[in-house]
Amino acid sequence: MTCLLNTLNQVGFHPNILKHQTVPAPRARGIRFAIEGIKAEHLLADRGYDSDAIIEQARQQGMQADIPPRKNRKNPRSYDRHLYRYRHLVENAFLYLKRWRGIATRYAKSAASFLAAVQIRCLVSLVGRLVTMLSRVLSALQDYGI
């Protein structure tokens, strides 16, 4: 997932319109470079990212680091547990995108066509959800005889 996040950053997709940014892969070594230039209010990551350097860089960029402290930390930091629980939603969105083989394998030759593939997959998801919601509304209306 770090590859997908870094690719989106290379394409120019900076989630400035989003309020939160997640960092999905705990084994990434260059995470400080991955969050460089990203504007967000919160940085959500798992315990694998609990380091003073990452937290300090997040603070310098104006982000609040909501990373649970490692169990062996002598002075555990506090973090927003309620907000951290929603981190899985963003990870699930990346997993949904990666289920499409062309995105998971970075089949596109150029960054622009890769971004187009991501946008198409998002549109397919949105249309599918709208159709499902509309069918539920229509079936509820039929149940009431309208």
CSV table of C-alpha atoms in Angstrom, one decimal, residues 2 5-7 9-10 13-16 20-25 28-46 49-67:
chain,number,residue,atom,x,y,z
A,2,THR,CA,2.9,2.3,0.5
A,5,LEU,CA,0.3,6.0,-1.6
A,6,ASN,CA,3.7,7.1,-3.0
A,7,THR,CA,2.5,6.7,-6.6
A,9,ASN,CA,1.9,11.4,-4.4
A,10,GLN,CA,4.1,11.3,-7.4
A,13,PHE,CA,-2.5,13.6,-5.7
A,14,HIS,CA,-2.0,15.4,-2.5
A,15,PRO,CA,-5.1,15.0,-0.3
A,16,ASN,CA,-5.3,18.7,0.6
A,20,HIS,CA,-6.8,13.1,7.7
A,21,GLN,CA,-3.9,11.2,6.2
A,22,THR,CA,-3.2,7.5,6.9
A,23,VAL,CA,0.1,5.7,6.5
A,24,PRO,CA,-0.8,2.1,5.6
A,25,ALA,CA,2.4,0.0,5.6
A,28,ALA,CA,8.2,1.3,5.2
A,29,ARG,CA,11.6,2.8,6.0
A,30,GLY,CA,11.2,6.1,4.2
A,31,ILE,CA,8.0,7.2,6.0
A,32,ARG,CA,9.4,10.6,6.8
A,33,PHE,CA,9.8,11.2,3.1
A,34,ALA,CA,6.4,9.8,2.4
A,35,ILE,CA,4.6,12.4,4.6
A,36,GLU,CA,6.8,15.3,3.4
A,37,GLY,CA,4.7,17.9,1.7
A,38,ILE,CA,1.3,16.4,2.7
A,39,LYS,CA,-1.1,18.8,4.4
A,40,ALA,CA,-3.4,17.2,6.9
A,41,GLU,CA,-4.7,17.8,10.4
A,42,HIS,CA,-3.9,14.3,11.7
A,43,LEU,CA,-1.5,11.5,10.9
A,44,LEU,CA,-3.0,8.1,11.6
A,45,ALA,CA,-0.6,5.2,11.7
A,46,ASP,CA,-0.1,1.9,13.6
A,49,TYR,CA,5.5,4.1,13.1
A,50,ASP,CA,5.8,5.1,16.8
A,51,SER,CA,9.2,6.9,16.6
A,52,ASP,CA,10.2,10.3,17.9
A,53,ALA,CA,11.5,11.3,14.5
A,54,ILE,CA,8.2,10.6,12.7
A,55,ILE,CA,6.1,12.3,15.4
A,56,GLU,CA,8.4,15.3,15.4
A,57,GLN,CA,8.2,15.7,11.6
A,58,ALA,CA,4.4,15.4,11.7
A,59,ARG,CA,4.3,18.2,14.3
A,60,GLN,CA,6.6,20.4,12.2
A,61,GLN,CA,4.2,20.0,9.3
A,62,GLY,CA,1.2,20.9,11.5
A,63,MET,CA,-0.2,17.4,12.0
A,64,GLN,CA,-1.3,15.8,15.2
A,65,ALA,CA,0.2,12.3,15.2
A,66,ASP,CA,-2.4,9.8,16.3
A,67,ILE,CA,-0.2,6.8,16.6
